[in-house]
């Protein structure tokens, strides 16, 4: 089934060329079906890249998904045009009276700052609190996961000695977790971060459970009871070239950066990266939509509480 996205969104042409089934608002109005209402809070600076990556994954399931894009009113984007935001994005005030089957909170390039010093922290806290009564299942990514764990459970992020950067092997801690149903015994996920959430801090909280981790990258997936909140510390949504762009950007800026691990063949940046995480990314989002959103969300969204 298709993902329903706004008319003229740049992602439409890209996904159509990739044979991802997309449906514009105009065509969707002719179908008698209630699509899953998914809210994407996009905190990434390259918003068009991120909305395309996540639309690609959300559109690769048998379920019809209607995507609403949201940005922070308390932050002015430097990398996305005001015209794009006005055309395709909503602010929290414009959606606060609605209910959603699911919400995704992306990462953000602010992880080395204390949470309270982030410009839009107050607005984000209001949104995370609102999600408890207006969203059936919330999926947090990277810094968004760290922010959610800190706000809801008081778990502080910890600095790493050096940036965790590359593609890392993972295994499921909880072998019966339906979030990882169909996964191989070892699966690969991209990471790009300077901080982590420590296993020992997570294990002190009885209301959350670690679902998957990596010997090198640490804890990867955490959930609350019944999956109303899911926290993912990596970036399974990344495109083939995303880590390459980050690497070349930091090299050009003169920042200390190592070649991303397990990414370029023979660690040669002149060669095209190997994509080893695409199937895991598609299955992760498919499982979330199926088991934690579609099968348990109420038909009447106003009943979410």
XYZ file of C-alpha atoms in Angstrom:
305
model
C 0.000 0.000 0.000
C 1.170 3.563 -0.553
C 2.356 6.316 1.719
C 0.226 9.430 1.388
C 2.352 12.567 1.250
C 1.610 16.206 0.401
C 1.225 17.217 -3.242
C 4.508 18.470 -4.756
C 6.700 17.281 -1.850
C 10.233 16.821 -3.324
C 10.308 13.242 -2.030
C 7.478 12.285 -4.420
C 9.590 12.186 -7.575
C 12.536 10.503 -5.860
C 10.411 7.728 -4.374
C 8.435 7.210 -7.577
C 11.684 6.665 -9.481
C 12.615 4.023 -6.881
C 9.267 2.234 -7.391
C 8.097 3.178 -3.886
C 4.283 3.411 -4.034
C 3.385 6.980 -3.102
C -0.018 8.605 -3.231
C -0.639 12.332 -3.308
C -3.391 13.970 -1.282
C -5.520 14.422 -4.410
C -5.596 10.716 -5.283
C -5.988 9.574 -1.666
C -9.278 11.446 -1.307
C -10.871 8.972 -3.733
C -10.150 5.970 -1.476
C -12.547 4.876 1.270
C -9.991 3.809 3.874
C -8.583 5.214 7.104
C -4.824 5.493 6.657
C -2.521 5.403 9.640
C -1.876 8.945 10.801
C 1.883 9.362 11.340
C 3.428 12.609 12.571
C 7.079 13.231 11.693
C 8.842 15.761 13.934
C 11.858 16.528 11.767
C 14.711 18.022 13.812
C 17.423 17.307 11.253
C 19.003 20.277 9.447
C 18.753 18.581 6.032
C 14.996 18.182 6.260
C 14.341 17.165 2.658
C 16.886 14.321 2.905
C 15.375 13.081 6.161
C 11.733 13.298 5.070
C 12.657 11.357 1.908
C 14.543 8.665 3.836
C 11.698 8.097 6.284
C 8.986 8.276 3.616
C 10.853 5.556 1.740
C 10.717 3.243 4.757
C 7.158 4.055 5.792
C 5.968 3.477 2.227
C 7.417 -0.028 2.016
C 4.621 -1.786 3.926
C 1.132 -3.136 3.089
C -0.415 -0.323 5.160
C -1.586 3.052 3.928
C 0.173 5.813 5.829
C -0.690 9.508 5.856
C 2.364 11.536 6.814
C 2.168 14.916 8.548
C 5.427 16.867 8.756
C 6.182 19.093 11.756
C 9.037 21.455 12.600
C 9.861 23.488 15.688
C 8.348 26.960 15.838
C 11.037 28.035 18.314
C 13.910 27.333 15.902
C 14.701 28.903 12.519
C 16.115 26.382 10.064
C 19.350 27.424 8.347
C 19.409 24.594 5.782
C 15.781 24.359 4.650
C 13.996 27.170 2.862
C 11.155 29.031 4.501
C 9.074 28.301 1.379
C 9.495 24.527 1.859
C 8.554 24.713 5.538
C 5.501 26.872 4.858
C 4.356 24.596 2.044
C 4.783 21.204 3.695
C 5.337 21.557 7.452
C 3.115 22.272 10.428
C 3.947 23.688 13.832
C 2.903 22.118 17.118
C 0.135 24.679 17.561
C -1.367 23.502 14.277
C -1.556 19.828 15.323
C -1.925 19.899 19.111
C -5.672 19.232 18.922
C -5.214 16.137 16.752
C -4.440 12.510 17.648
C -1.978 10.298 15.761
C -1.453 6.571 15.430
C 2.308 7.070 15.476
C 4.958 9.747 15.701
C 8.649 9.798 14.759
C 11.049 12.184 16.508
C 14.284 12.407 14.539
C 17.825 13.019 15.639
C 19.393 16.482 15.738
C 22.964 17.847 15.581
C 22.891 19.132 19.172
C 23.934 16.038 21.121
C 27.059 17.579 22.673
C 25.000 20.355 24.269
C 23.186 19.913 27.603
C 19.526 19.233 26.856
C 18.357 22.383 28.642
C 20.637 24.561 26.485
C 19.075 23.414 23.211
C 17.140 26.346 21.768
C 13.878 24.445 21.360
C 14.112 22.199 24.444
C 11.055 23.724 26.112
C 8.902 23.225 23.023
C 10.184 19.661 22.576
C 9.328 18.810 26.200
C 5.800 20.078 25.625
C 5.501 17.895 22.517
C 6.855 14.795 24.297
C 4.410 15.291 27.154
C 1.545 15.795 24.671
C 2.519 12.573 22.884
C 1.608 10.532 25.973
C -2.079 11.292 25.443
C -2.248 12.074 21.718
C 0.012 9.458 20.071
C -0.407 5.688 20.232
C 3.287 4.838 19.643
C 6.246 7.220 19.420
C 9.465 6.201 17.650
C 12.541 8.191 18.757
C 15.762 8.263 16.681
C 19.355 8.941 17.898
C 19.365 12.311 19.743
C 15.579 12.154 19.741
C 15.920 8.876 21.667
C 18.357 10.426 24.121
C 16.027 13.395 24.600
C 13.034 11.122 25.180
C 14.859 8.930 27.679
C 16.047 12.009 29.555
C 12.669 13.740 29.605
C 10.529 10.710 30.473
C 12.953 8.773 32.713
C 15.750 11.149 33.736
C 18.452 9.118 31.966
C 21.368 11.373 31.083
C 23.487 10.833 27.970
C 27.203 10.194 28.425
C 30.051 11.504 26.238
C 32.105 9.016 24.238
C 35.895 9.197 23.993
C 35.567 9.637 20.240
C 32.744 9.782 17.713
C 30.967 6.485 17.074
C 30.891 6.532 13.304
C 30.146 3.743 10.866
C 28.136 0.557 10.372
C 28.079 -1.859 13.311
C 26.787 -5.415 13.888
C 23.911 -5.858 16.355
C 22.001 -8.695 17.966
C 18.624 -8.885 19.681
C 18.826 -8.996 23.493
C 15.202 -10.025 23.603
C 14.931 -12.953 21.179
C 11.116 -12.900 21.238
C 10.764 -9.171 20.585
C 8.236 -8.588 17.807
C 10.074 -5.393 16.868
C 12.883 -7.647 15.591
C 10.723 -10.438 14.201
C 12.271 -11.736 10.979
C 15.709 -10.228 11.656
C 18.893 -12.198 11.085
C 20.861 -13.246 14.169
C 23.315 -10.439 13.345
C 22.164 -7.262 11.610
C 23.874 -3.993 10.714
C 22.912 -0.423 11.575
C 24.584 2.972 10.942
C 25.617 5.141 13.904
C 26.929 8.691 13.954
C 27.141 10.202 17.431
C 29.415 11.555 20.155
C 27.320 10.366 23.126
C 25.539 7.267 24.393
C 22.975 6.030 26.891
C 24.601 3.498 29.204
C 23.146 0.045 29.732
C 23.548 0.280 33.513
C 21.473 3.484 33.596
C 18.719 1.887 31.514
C 18.618 -1.280 33.606
C 17.755 0.774 36.698
C 14.393 1.726 35.186
C 11.813 -1.088 35.588
C 9.397 0.414 33.042
C 11.758 0.080 30.076
C 13.393 -2.892 28.370
C 16.495 -3.247 26.187
C 15.622 -5.066 22.956
C 18.854 -4.991 20.936
C 22.482 -3.905 21.262
C 25.943 -4.016 19.748
C 29.282 -4.980 21.362
C 30.857 -1.825 19.920
C 27.940 0.589 19.462
C 26.200 -0.217 22.759
C 22.462 -0.297 23.366
C 20.462 0.142 20.165
C 16.742 -0.388 20.863
C 14.735 0.277 24.038
C 10.994 0.093 24.609
C 8.455 0.895 27.269
C 5.711 -1.556 28.159
C 3.455 -2.356 25.180
C 5.671 -0.297 22.864
C 4.004 3.052 23.414
C 7.508 4.537 23.266
C 10.442 3.117 21.308
C 13.961 4.533 21.425
C 16.507 3.801 18.657
C 20.072 5.061 19.173
C 21.283 4.658 15.566
C 20.227 5.800 12.115
C 18.700 2.847 10.214
C 16.991 5.340 7.899
C 20.279 6.631 6.450
C 20.804 6.480 2.697
C 23.821 4.783 1.128
C 25.702 8.076 0.903
C 24.724 9.804 4.158
C 27.805 8.800 6.181
C 29.992 9.685 3.175
C 28.509 13.189 3.113
C 29.128 13.571 6.857
C 32.698 12.320 6.507
C 33.559 14.618 3.592
C 31.880 17.561 5.340
C 34.020 17.101 8.455
C 37.194 16.578 6.413
C 36.527 19.800 4.501
C 35.927 21.639 7.781
C 39.216 20.350 9.208
C 37.511 18.455 12.014
C 39.125 15.327 13.491
C 37.164 12.485 11.927
C 37.981 8.851 11.243
C 36.822 6.934 8.188
C 33.431 5.397 9.064
C 33.865 1.768 10.086
C 32.627 -1.101 7.920
C 31.424 1.338 5.267
C 33.863 1.955 2.403
C 35.355 -1.175 0.774
C 38.896 -1.537 2.176
C 38.306 1.772 4.024
C 38.859 3.596 0.749
C 36.739 6.799 0.563
C 37.222 6.835 -3.210
C 35.094 3.684 -3.520
C 31.320 3.540 -3.273
C 29.998 2.490 0.177
C 28.523 -0.946 0.729
C 24.916 -0.891 1.951
C 24.517 -3.649 4.551
C 21.605 -2.260 6.573
C 18.806 -1.623 4.045
C 16.839 -4.821 4.753
C 17.120 -4.281 8.518
C 15.856 -0.711 8.196
C 12.844 -1.719 6.115
C 11.952 -4.570 8.458
C 12.343 -2.406 11.572
C 9.876 0.219 10.351
C 7.533 -2.403 8.930
C 7.431 -4.199 12.290
C 6.852 -0.942 14.161
C 3.975 0.072 11.908
C 2.422 -3.386 11.958
C 2.814 -4.588 15.545
C 3.044 -1.369 17.560
C 0.789 0.928 15.558
C -1.676 -0.760 13.180
C -2.599 -3.829 15.247
C -3.124 -1.998 18.531
C -4.182 1.565 17.725
C -7.874 2.401 18.250
C -9.942 3.013 15.128
C -11.225 6.214 16.727
C -8.052 8.213 17.355
C -9.755 10.332 20.013
C -9.695 7.224 22.226
C -5.894 7.388 22.543
C -4.947 8.184 26.116
